[in-house]
Amino acid sequence: MRPKHTVADILEMEQLQLKSLSLTSWHYRALQAIRRCRTKAMGGHIDKCDCCHGLHISYNPDSYRDRNRHCPTCQGHKREEWIRAREGELLNVPYFHVVFTLPSEFNSYALSHGKIVYGSLFRAAWQTLQQFGDNPKHLGGRMGMIAVLHTWGQNMSLHPHLHCIVPGGGLSQSGQW
C-alpha cells in the first residue's frame, strides 16, 4: 500500500517554509534534491512494458546522481541491503538500544570539524560500553556494538547522536557467552 504522501510531496508542499528554517546549505541542498527527485524538473524517459506493451513515463532521479543517501526514493534499497546484512550478523540473544547524544554546545564545532567530533563520539560511546562490559560487577565480558550516526533531529535541526545496538551479554576471557 502506497502512502498518501511521500517525503518529496511534503517538501514540495512546504518548499516556501524551507527557506525560513535555519538549515545549513548542505541540508537545504539535500532537501531540494529529494524534493526534485523523479519529477518533471529532472526530465524523464518513456519505458515500454514487455508484458502489457504499455508505455510508461519514468522521471529521472536527482538524488541518485548526487549520491544523496537521504533520498528515500533512490537510496531506500541501500538502507534495506544494509539492514539485511546486519541481521545476518545477529546473535540469538536479547539486544538493547542505547543512544549517545552530543551536547548541543558542540554543534557549531561539529559543523566545521565533523570528522574529529563524530570520531570522538564513536570512541567515547564504545569506551563507555566497554567499561561496563569489562567490569565484573556489571557483565565481566567482552561485548559488541553496532552504531549508526544520526546528525539531524526529527525537527530537521542539527542533533548529532549515535543509535547503538548492544547485545545483552558478552564473551568471557575463556570464550564463553
PDB file of C-alpha atoms in Angstrom:
ATOM      1  CA  MET A   1       0.000   0.000   0.000  1.00  0.00           C
ATOM      2  CA  ARG A   2       1.476   3.357  -1.046  1.00  0.00           C
ATOM      3  CA  PRO A   3       1.430   6.169   1.490  1.00  0.00           C
ATOM      4  CA  LYS A   4      -0.802   9.121   0.682  1.00  0.00           C
ATOM      5  CA  HIS A   5       2.210  11.474   0.616  1.00  0.00           C
ATOM      6  CA  THR A   6       5.908  10.881   0.052  1.00  0.00           C
ATOM      7  CA  VAL A   7       8.713  12.870   1.665  1.00  0.00           C
ATOM      8  CA  ALA A   8       9.151  14.632  -1.697  1.00  0.00           C
ATOM      9  CA  ASP A   9       5.430  15.552  -1.746  1.00  0.00           C
ATOM     10  CA  ILE A  10       5.673  17.135   1.701  1.00  0.00           C
ATOM     11  CA  LEU A  11       8.842  19.029   0.772  1.00  0.00           C
ATOM     12  CA  GLU A  12       7.116  20.297  -2.368  1.00  0.00           C
ATOM     13  CA  MET A  13       4.073  21.462  -0.381  1.00  0.00           C
ATOM     14  CA  GLU A  14       6.285  23.200   2.194  1.00  0.00           C
ATOM     15  CA  GLN A  15       9.108  24.448  -0.046  1.00  0.00           C
ATOM     16  CA  LEU A  16       8.489  28.099   0.857  1.00  0.00           C
ATOM     17  CA  GLN A  17       8.888  27.223   4.540  1.00  0.00           C
ATOM     18  CA  LEU A  18      12.254  25.520   3.945  1.00  0.00           C
ATOM     19  CA  LYS A  19      13.977  28.850   3.363  1.00  0.00           C
ATOM     20  CA  SER A  20      12.786  30.149   6.732  1.00  0.00           C
ATOM     21  CA  LEU A  21      14.311  27.232   8.655  1.00  0.00           C
ATOM     22  CA  SER A  22      17.822  27.685   9.964  1.00  0.00           C
ATOM     23  CA  LEU A  23      19.373  24.959   7.814  1.00  0.00           C
ATOM     24  CA  THR A  24      22.942  24.627   6.687  1.00  0.00           C
ATOM     25  CA  SER A  25      23.449  24.992   2.934  1.00  0.00           C
ATOM     26  CA  TRP A  26      24.198  21.267   2.771  1.00  0.00           C
ATOM     27  CA  HIS A  27      20.894  20.396   4.460  1.00  0.00           C
ATOM     28  CA  TYR A  28      18.988  22.779   2.191  1.00  0.00           C
ATOM     29  CA  ARG A  29      20.601  21.300  -0.958  1.00  0.00           C
ATOM     30  CA  ALA A  30      19.786  17.768   0.234  1.00  0.00           C
ATOM     31  CA  LEU A  31      16.132  18.658   0.829  1.00  0.00           C
ATOM     32  CA  GLN A  32      15.893  20.331  -2.583  1.00  0.00           C
ATOM     33  CA  ALA A  33      17.398  17.248  -4.258  1.00  0.00           C
ATOM     34  CA  ILE A  34      14.863  14.996  -2.512  1.00  0.00           C
ATOM     35  CA  ARG A  35      12.025  17.371  -3.480  1.00  0.00           C
ATOM     36  CA  ARG A  36      13.031  17.344  -7.182  1.00  0.00           C
ATOM     37  CA  CYS A  37      13.958  13.665  -7.434  1.00  0.00           C
ATOM     38  CA  ARG A  38      11.981  11.730 -10.053  1.00  0.00           C
ATOM     39  CA  THR A  39       9.866  14.710 -11.081  1.00  0.00           C
ATOM     40  CA  LYS A  40       9.391  16.528 -14.394  1.00  0.00           C
ATOM     41  CA  ALA A  41      12.047  19.000 -13.251  1.00  0.00           C
ATOM     42  CA  MET A  42      14.707  16.306 -13.758  1.00  0.00           C
ATOM     43  CA  GLY A  43      13.483  15.186 -17.174  1.00  0.00           C
ATOM     44  CA  GLY A  44      12.394  11.692 -17.991  1.00  0.00           C
ATOM     45  CA  HIS A  45      12.066   8.919 -20.485  1.00  0.00           C
ATOM     46  CA  ILE A  46       9.406   6.544 -21.801  1.00  0.00           C
ATOM     47  CA  ASP A  47       9.562   2.859 -20.926  1.00  0.00           C
ATOM     48  CA  LYS A  48       7.686   0.164 -22.806  1.00  0.00           C
ATOM     49  CA  CYS A  49       6.414  -2.730 -20.702  1.00  0.00           C
ATOM     50  CA  ASP A  50       7.332  -6.197 -22.056  1.00  0.00           C
ATOM     51  CA  CYS A  51       4.175  -7.708 -20.534  1.00  0.00           C
ATOM     52  CA  CYS A  52       1.361  -5.280 -21.361  1.00  0.00           C
ATOM     53  CA  HIS A  53       3.235  -3.367 -24.090  1.00  0.00           C
ATOM     54  CA  GLY A  54       2.020  -0.162 -22.450  1.00  0.00           C
ATOM     55  CA  LEU A  55       4.103   2.989 -22.424  1.00  0.00           C
ATOM     56  CA  HIS A  56       5.059   4.482 -19.060  1.00  0.00           C
ATOM     57  CA  ILE A  57       6.780   7.755 -18.252  1.00  0.00           C
ATOM     58  CA  SER A  58       9.678   7.448 -15.801  1.00  0.00           C
ATOM     59  CA  TYR A  59      11.255  10.553 -14.368  1.00  0.00           C
ATOM     60  CA  ASN A  60      14.990  10.722 -13.776  1.00  0.00           C
ATOM     61  CA  PRO A  61      16.407  10.648 -10.266  1.00  0.00           C
ATOM     62  CA  ASP A  62      18.277  13.654  -8.908  1.00  0.00           C
ATOM     63  CA  SER A  63      19.431  12.397  -5.527  1.00  0.00           C
ATOM     64  CA  TYR A  64      20.925   9.241  -7.024  1.00  0.00           C
ATOM     65  CA  ARG A  65      23.123  11.307  -9.330  1.00  0.00           C
ATOM     66  CA  ASP A  66      24.158  13.442  -6.389  1.00  0.00           C
ATOM     67  CA  ARG A  67      24.703  10.317  -4.292  1.00  0.00           C
ATOM     68  CA  ASN A  68      22.449  11.784  -1.614  1.00  0.00           C
ATOM     69  CA  ARG A  69      21.953   8.963   0.862  1.00  0.00           C
ATOM     70  CA  HIS A  70      18.928  10.687   2.394  1.00  0.00           C
ATOM     71  CA  CYS A  71      16.593  10.249  -0.576  1.00  0.00           C
ATOM     72  CA  PRO A  72      14.074   7.565   0.419  1.00  0.00           C
ATOM     73  CA  THR A  73      13.061   7.024  -3.215  1.00  0.00           C
ATOM     74  CA  CYS A  74      16.517   6.350  -4.628  1.00  0.00           C
ATOM     75  CA  GLN A  75      18.518   5.155  -1.685  1.00  0.00           C
ATOM     76  CA  GLY A  76      15.914   3.221   0.313  1.00  0.00           C
ATOM     77  CA  HIS A  77      17.131  -0.046  -1.222  1.00  0.00           C
ATOM     78  CA  LYS A  78      20.658   0.650   0.083  1.00  0.00           C
ATOM     79  CA  ARG A  79      19.257   1.003   3.607  1.00  0.00           C
ATOM     80  CA  GLU A  80      17.379  -2.293   3.225  1.00  0.00           C
ATOM     81  CA  GLU A  81      20.536  -4.066   1.984  1.00  0.00           C
ATOM     82  CA  TRP A  82      22.459  -2.727   4.976  1.00  0.00           C
ATOM     83  CA  ILE A  83      19.741  -3.909   7.390  1.00  0.00           C
ATOM     84  CA  ARG A  84      19.666  -7.410   5.851  1.00  0.00           C
ATOM     85  CA  ALA A  85      23.456  -7.664   6.115  1.00  0.00           C
ATOM     86  CA  ARG A  86      23.334  -6.635   9.794  1.00  0.00           C
ATOM     87  CA  GLU A  87      20.515  -9.113  10.504  1.00  0.00           C
ATOM     88  CA  GLY A  88      22.809 -11.871   9.238  1.00  0.00           C
ATOM     89  CA  GLU A  89      25.315 -10.902  11.934  1.00  0.00           C
ATOM     90  CA  LEU A  90      22.856 -11.047  14.842  1.00  0.00           C
ATOM     91  CA  LEU A  91      23.380 -13.497  17.686  1.00  0.00           C
ATOM     92  CA  ASN A  92      20.460 -15.360  19.224  1.00  0.00           C
ATOM     93  CA  VAL A  93      20.465 -13.113  22.317  1.00  0.00           C
ATOM     94  CA  PRO A  94      18.467 -10.116  23.540  1.00  0.00           C
ATOM     95  CA  TYR A  95      19.623  -6.693  22.355  1.00  0.00           C
ATOM     96  CA  PHE A  96      19.403  -3.206  23.808  1.00  0.00           C
ATOM     97  CA  HIS A  97      19.014   0.130  22.034  1.00  0.00           C
ATOM     98  CA  VAL A  98      21.323   2.734  23.585  1.00  0.00           C
ATOM     99  CA  VAL A  99      21.546   6.354  22.388  1.00  0.00           C
ATOM    100  CA  PHE A 100      24.530   8.651  22.947  1.00  0.00           C
ATOM    101  CA  THR A 101      23.853  12.335  22.242  1.00  0.00           C
ATOM    102  CA  LEU A 102      26.433  15.037  21.641  1.00  0.00           C
ATOM    103  CA  PRO A 103      25.800  18.051  23.913  1.00  0.00           C
ATOM    104  CA  SER A 104      24.332  20.911  21.868  1.00  0.00           C
ATOM    105  CA  GLU A 105      27.240  23.167  22.891  1.00  0.00           C
ATOM    106  CA  PHE A 106      29.395  21.203  20.403  1.00  0.00           C
ATOM    107  CA  ASN A 107      27.006  21.576  17.439  1.00  0.00           C
ATOM    108  CA  SER A 108      28.723  24.536  15.765  1.00  0.00           C
ATOM    109  CA  TYR A 109      32.114  22.844  16.131  1.00  0.00           C
ATOM    110  CA  ALA A 110      30.652  19.644  14.658  1.00  0.00           C
ATOM    111  CA  LEU A 111      29.582  21.533  11.532  1.00  0.00           C
ATOM    112  CA  SER A 112      33.127  22.590  10.727  1.00  0.00           C
ATOM    113  CA  HIS A 113      35.078  19.675  12.240  1.00  0.00           C
ATOM    114  CA  GLY A 114      32.765  16.716  11.690  1.00  0.00           C
ATOM    115  CA  LYS A 115      35.442  14.057  11.318  1.00  0.00           C
ATOM    116  CA  ILE A 116      37.019  14.944  14.658  1.00  0.00           C
ATOM    117  CA  VAL A 117      33.741  15.380  16.566  1.00  0.00           C
ATOM    118  CA  TYR A 118      31.944  12.333  15.193  1.00  0.00           C
ATOM    119  CA  GLY A 119      35.023  10.129  15.549  1.00  0.00           C
ATOM    120  CA  SER A 120      35.286  11.243  19.179  1.00  0.00           C
ATOM    121  CA  LEU A 121      31.593  10.477  19.735  1.00  0.00           C
ATOM    122  CA  PHE A 122      32.020   6.919  18.406  1.00  0.00           C
ATOM    123  CA  ARG A 123      35.139   6.369  20.546  1.00  0.00           C
ATOM    124  CA  ALA A 124      33.501   7.773  23.693  1.00  0.00           C
ATOM    125  CA  ALA A 125      30.395   5.598  23.224  1.00  0.00           C
ATOM    126  CA  TRP A 126      32.467   2.457  22.659  1.00  0.00           C
ATOM    127  CA  GLN A 127      34.789   3.185  25.611  1.00  0.00           C
ATOM    128  CA  THR A 128      31.797   3.769  27.888  1.00  0.00           C
ATOM    129  CA  LEU A 129      30.152   0.484  26.907  1.00  0.00           C
ATOM    130  CA  GLN A 130      33.475  -1.366  27.164  1.00  0.00           C
ATOM    131  CA  GLN A 131      33.967  -0.122  30.722  1.00  0.00           C
ATOM    132  CA  PHE A 132      30.562  -1.506  31.723  1.00  0.00           C
ATOM    133  CA  GLY A 133      31.240  -4.760  29.899  1.00  0.00           C
ATOM    134  CA  ASP A 134      34.725  -5.287  31.343  1.00  0.00           C
ATOM    135  CA  ASN A 135      33.558  -4.604  34.916  1.00  0.00           C
ATOM    136  CA  PRO A 136      32.740  -7.911  36.718  1.00  0.00           C
ATOM    137  CA  LYS A 137      30.043  -6.100  38.746  1.00  0.00           C
ATOM    138  CA  HIS A 138      28.116  -5.435  35.537  1.00  0.00           C
ATOM    139  CA  LEU A 139      28.994  -8.033  32.890  1.00  0.00           C
ATOM    140  CA  GLY A 140      32.595  -9.139  33.132  1.00  0.00           C
ATOM    141  CA  GLY A 141      32.872  -9.930  29.453  1.00  0.00           C
ATOM    142  CA  ARG A 142      33.806  -8.562  26.066  1.00  0.00           C
ATOM    143  CA  MET A 143      30.759  -7.043  24.430  1.00  0.00           C
ATOM    144  CA  GLY A 144      29.957  -5.742  20.973  1.00  0.00           C
ATOM    145  CA  MET A 145      28.051  -2.902  19.386  1.00  0.00           C
ATOM    146  CA  ILE A 146      26.651  -1.704  16.094  1.00  0.00           C
ATOM    147  CA  ALA A 147      26.352   2.086  15.956  1.00  0.00           C
ATOM    148  CA  VAL A 148      24.730   4.428  13.451  1.00  0.00           C
ATOM    149  CA  LEU A 149      25.387   8.169  13.453  1.00  0.00           C
ATOM    150  CA  HIS A 150      22.419  10.486  13.018  1.00  0.00           C
ATOM    151  CA  THR A 151      23.204  14.170  12.612  1.00  0.00           C
ATOM    152  CA  TRP A 152      19.685  15.568  12.215  1.00  0.00           C
ATOM    153  CA  GLY A 153      16.890  15.542  14.745  1.00  0.00           C
ATOM    154  CA  GLN A 154      13.243  14.942  13.880  1.00  0.00           C
ATOM    155  CA  ASN A 155      12.714  18.693  13.626  1.00  0.00           C
ATOM    156  CA  MET A 156      15.492  18.935  10.983  1.00  0.00           C
ATOM    157  CA  SER A 157      17.874  20.676  13.368  1.00  0.00           C
ATOM    158  CA  LEU A 158      21.467  19.669  13.968  1.00  0.00           C
ATOM    159  CA  HIS A 159      21.309  16.996  16.671  1.00  0.00           C
ATOM    160  CA  PRO A 160      24.291  14.589  16.464  1.00  0.00           C
ATOM    161  CA  HIS A 161      23.655  11.295  18.217  1.00  0.00           C
ATOM    162  CA  LEU A 162      24.535   7.614  17.937  1.00  0.00           C
ATOM    163  CA  HIS A 163      21.989   4.815  17.899  1.00  0.00           C
ATOM    164  CA  CYS A 164      23.736   1.743  19.292  1.00  0.00           C
ATOM    165  CA  ILE A 165      22.515  -1.834  19.230  1.00  0.00           C
ATOM    166  CA  VAL A 166      24.209  -3.700  22.074  1.00  0.00           C
ATOM    167  CA  PRO A 167      23.901  -7.457  22.713  1.00  0.00           C
ATOM    168  CA  GLY A 168      22.645  -8.445  26.159  1.00  0.00           C
ATOM    169  CA  GLY A 169      25.828 -10.256  27.136  1.00  0.00           C
ATOM    170  CA  GLY A 170      29.434 -10.773  26.180  1.00  0.00           C
ATOM    171  CA  LEU A 171      32.302 -13.215  25.918  1.00  0.00           C
ATOM    172  CA  SER A 172      34.270 -14.169  28.996  1.00  0.00           C
ATOM    173  CA  GLN A 173      38.063 -14.466  28.816  1.00  0.00           C
ATOM    174  CA  SER A 174      37.596 -18.220  28.283  1.00  0.00           C
ATOM    175  CA  GLY A 175      35.350 -17.556  25.279  1.00  0.00           C
ATOM    176  CA  GLN A 176      32.064 -18.486  26.978  1.00  0.00           C
ATOM    177  CA  TRP A 177      28.942 -16.367  26.388  1.00  0.00           C
TER     178      TRP A 177
END
